[in-house]
Amino acid sequence: VRCTPDTRVVVVDDVLATGGTALAAKELIERVGGTVSSMIFLIELLGLGGKDRLAGIPNRSILSLAA
């Protein structure tokens, strides 16, 4: 995958739990030159800290569930 310095990416994922996968995706996108503009999740599992780890990255979940 190639990104130019002005490539903006929206990360779409099924589940936000601890945020590890989302942060890894962000790192990979930045490594190839892109910028993550926001993240969207179908489900957020509350209480696992994922939202806290994504502080500073605009993100939204469709459904929030207790972990």
Short mmCIF file of N, CA and C in Angstrom, two decimals:
data_model
loop_
_atom_site.label_atom_id
_atom_site.label_comp_id
_atom_site.label_asym_id
_atom_site.label_seq_id
_atom_site.Cartn_x
_atom_site.Cartn_y
_atom_site.Cartn_z
N VAL A 1 0.84 -1.17 0.00
CA VAL A 1 0.00 0.00 0.00
C VAL A 1 0.89 1.23 0.00
N ARG A 2 0.51 2.20 -0.81
CA ARG A 2 1.26 3.45 -0.85
C ARG A 2 0.33 4.60 -0.53
N CYS A 3 0.83 5.51 0.25
CA CYS A 3 0.09 6.72 0.59
C CYS A 3 1.00 7.91 0.33
N THR A 4 0.43 8.98 -0.16
CA THR A 4 1.18 10.21 -0.27
C THR A 4 1.02 10.95 1.06
N PRO A 5 1.83 11.94 1.32
CA PRO A 5 1.73 12.65 2.60
C PRO A 5 0.35 13.27 2.86
N ASP A 6 -0.43 13.50 1.81
CA ASP A 6 -1.75 14.09 2.02
C ASP A 6 -2.89 13.06 2.03
N THR A 7 -2.55 11.77 2.02
CA THR A 7 -3.59 10.73 2.05
C THR A 7 -4.20 10.64 3.44
N ARG A 8 -5.52 10.82 3.49
CA ARG A 8 -6.25 10.70 4.76
C ARG A 8 -7.03 9.39 4.74
N VAL A 9 -7.01 8.68 5.86
CA VAL A 9 -7.61 7.36 5.94
C VAL A 9 -8.60 7.31 7.09
N VAL A 10 -9.77 6.69 6.84
CA VAL A 10 -10.73 6.39 7.89
C VAL A 10 -10.61 4.90 8.16
N VAL A 11 -10.28 4.54 9.39
CA VAL A 11 -10.18 3.14 9.78
C VAL A 11 -11.56 2.66 10.19
N VAL A 12 -12.03 1.56 9.60
CA VAL A 12 -13.32 0.97 9.94
C VAL A 12 -13.04 -0.43 10.46
N ASP A 13 -13.52 -0.72 11.67
CA ASP A 13 -13.27 -2.01 12.30
C ASP A 13 -14.55 -2.51 12.96
N ASP A 14 -14.62 -3.81 13.20
CA ASP A 14 -15.83 -4.37 13.78
C ASP A 14 -15.95 -4.12 15.28
N VAL A 15 -14.87 -4.32 16.04
CA VAL A 15 -14.95 -4.24 17.50
C VAL A 15 -13.80 -3.41 18.05
N LEU A 16 -14.13 -2.51 18.98
CA LEU A 16 -13.13 -1.78 19.75
C LEU A 16 -13.16 -2.36 21.16
N ALA A 17 -12.08 -2.98 21.57
CA ALA A 17 -11.99 -3.55 22.93
C ALA A 17 -10.90 -2.78 23.68
N THR A 18 -9.66 -3.23 23.58
CA THR A 18 -8.56 -2.55 24.28
C THR A 18 -7.91 -1.45 23.44
N GLY A 19 -8.21 -1.42 22.15
CA GLY A 19 -7.64 -0.42 21.26
C GLY A 19 -6.33 -0.82 20.60
N GLY A 20 -5.81 -1.98 20.94
CA GLY A 20 -4.53 -2.42 20.40
C GLY A 20 -4.52 -2.58 18.89
N THR A 21 -5.55 -3.20 18.34
CA THR A 21 -5.62 -3.39 16.89
C THR A 21 -5.77 -2.06 16.17
N ALA A 22 -6.58 -1.17 16.72
CA ALA A 22 -6.79 0.14 16.10
C ALA A 22 -5.48 0.94 16.09
N LEU A 23 -4.76 0.91 17.18
CA LEU A 23 -3.48 1.63 17.24
C LEU A 23 -2.44 1.02 16.30
N ALA A 24 -2.46 -0.31 16.16
CA ALA A 24 -1.54 -0.97 15.23
C ALA A 24 -1.87 -0.57 13.80
N ALA A 25 -3.16 -0.49 13.47
CA ALA A 25 -3.57 -0.06 12.13
C ALA A 25 -3.11 1.37 11.88
N LYS A 26 -3.28 2.23 12.86
CA LYS A 26 -2.85 3.63 12.74
C LYS A 26 -1.34 3.71 12.49
N GLU A 27 -0.58 2.92 13.22
CA GLU A 27 0.87 2.91 13.07
C GLU A 27 1.27 2.46 11.66
N LEU A 28 0.62 1.42 11.16
CA LEU A 28 0.94 0.93 9.81
C LEU A 28 0.60 1.98 8.75
N ILE A 29 -0.54 2.62 8.89
CA ILE A 29 -0.94 3.66 7.94
C ILE A 29 0.07 4.80 7.95
N GLU A 30 0.48 5.22 9.13
CA GLU A 30 1.46 6.30 9.23
C GLU A 30 2.82 5.87 8.69
N ARG A 31 3.16 4.61 8.85
CA ARG A 31 4.44 4.11 8.37
C ARG A 31 4.56 4.19 6.85
N VAL A 32 3.42 4.07 6.15
CA VAL A 32 3.45 4.15 4.68
C VAL A 32 3.09 5.55 4.19
N GLY A 33 3.00 6.52 5.11
CA GLY A 33 2.83 7.90 4.72
C GLY A 33 1.46 8.50 4.86
N GLY A 34 0.48 7.72 5.31
CA GLY A 34 -0.88 8.24 5.45
C GLY A 34 -1.14 8.87 6.80
N THR A 35 -2.31 9.47 6.93
CA THR A 35 -2.76 10.07 8.18
C THR A 35 -4.15 9.53 8.50
N VAL A 36 -4.34 9.05 9.71
CA VAL A 36 -5.65 8.57 10.13
C VAL A 36 -6.49 9.77 10.52
N SER A 37 -7.59 10.00 9.79
CA SER A 37 -8.45 11.14 10.09
C SER A 37 -9.51 10.79 11.11
N SER A 38 -9.94 9.53 11.15
CA SER A 38 -10.91 9.08 12.16
C SER A 38 -11.00 7.56 12.14
N MET A 39 -11.68 7.04 13.15
CA MET A 39 -11.90 5.60 13.26
C MET A 39 -13.37 5.35 13.57
N ILE A 40 -13.93 4.32 12.94
CA ILE A 40 -15.32 3.96 13.16
C ILE A 40 -15.37 2.48 13.52
N PHE A 41 -16.17 2.18 14.55
CA PHE A 41 -16.31 0.80 15.02
C PHE A 41 -17.79 0.42 15.05
N LEU A 42 -18.07 -0.81 14.73
CA LEU A 42 -19.44 -1.30 14.83
C LEU A 42 -19.82 -1.43 16.30
N ILE A 43 -18.95 -2.07 17.09
CA ILE A 43 -19.23 -2.33 18.51
C ILE A 43 -18.05 -1.85 19.36
N GLU A 44 -18.36 -1.17 20.45
CA GLU A 44 -17.36 -0.83 21.46
C GLU A 44 -17.68 -1.61 22.72
N LEU A 45 -16.70 -2.35 23.22
CA LEU A 45 -16.86 -3.07 24.48
C LEU A 45 -16.40 -2.15 25.60
N LEU A 46 -17.35 -1.70 26.39
CA LEU A 46 -17.08 -0.74 27.46
C LEU A 46 -16.27 -1.37 28.59
N GLY A 47 -15.46 -0.57 29.23
CA GLY A 47 -14.71 -1.02 30.39
C GLY A 47 -13.36 -1.64 30.10
N LEU A 48 -12.98 -1.71 28.82
CA LEU A 48 -11.68 -2.31 28.48
C LEU A 48 -10.63 -1.28 28.10
N GLY A 49 -11.01 0.00 28.11
CA GLY A 49 -10.04 1.07 27.92
C GLY A 49 -9.71 1.44 26.49
N GLY A 50 -10.38 0.86 25.53
CA GLY A 50 -10.07 1.16 24.14
C GLY A 50 -10.27 2.62 23.77
N LYS A 51 -11.36 3.19 24.20
CA LYS A 51 -11.67 4.60 23.90
C LYS A 51 -10.59 5.51 24.49
N ASP A 52 -10.13 5.19 25.69
CA ASP A 52 -9.08 5.99 26.34
C ASP A 52 -7.77 5.94 25.56
N ARG A 53 -7.44 4.78 25.02
CA ARG A 53 -6.19 4.63 24.27
C ARG A 53 -6.22 5.37 22.94
N LEU A 54 -7.43 5.69 22.47
CA LEU A 54 -7.57 6.39 21.20
C LEU A 54 -7.77 7.89 21.38
N ALA A 55 -7.47 8.39 22.57
CA ALA A 55 -7.61 9.82 22.84
C ALA A 55 -6.84 10.62 21.79
N GLY A 56 -7.46 11.65 21.26
CA GLY A 56 -6.82 12.46 20.25
C GLY A 56 -7.13 12.02 18.82
N ILE A 57 -7.74 10.86 18.67
CA ILE A 57 -8.14 10.38 17.35
C ILE A 57 -9.67 10.41 17.31
N PRO A 58 -10.26 11.18 16.42
CA PRO A 58 -11.73 11.18 16.35
C PRO A 58 -12.23 9.76 16.09
N ASN A 59 -13.18 9.30 16.91
CA ASN A 59 -13.69 7.95 16.72
C ASN A 59 -15.14 7.87 17.16
N ARG A 60 -15.83 6.91 16.61
CA ARG A 60 -17.24 6.73 16.91
C ARG A 60 -17.58 5.25 16.83
N SER A 61 -18.48 4.83 17.70
CA SER A 61 -18.97 3.45 17.70
C SER A 61 -20.48 3.47 17.45
N ILE A 62 -20.96 2.47 16.72
CA ILE A 62 -22.38 2.37 16.44
C ILE A 62 -23.13 1.83 17.65
N LEU A 63 -22.54 0.86 18.33
CA LEU A 63 -23.18 0.19 19.46
C LEU A 63 -22.17 0.03 20.58
N SER A 64 -22.55 0.35 21.81
CA SER A 64 -21.67 0.17 22.98
C SER A 64 -22.27 -0.90 23.87
N LEU A 65 -21.44 -1.86 24.26
CA LEU A 65 -21.89 -2.97 25.10
C LEU A 65 -20.97 -3.15 26.29
N ALA A 66 -21.53 -3.58 27.42
CA ALA A 66 -20.70 -3.88 28.59
C ALA A 66 -19.83 -5.09 28.28
N ALA A 67 -18.58 -5.03 28.70
CA ALA A 67 -17.65 -6.13 28.43
C ALA A 67 -17.90 -7.29 29.37
#
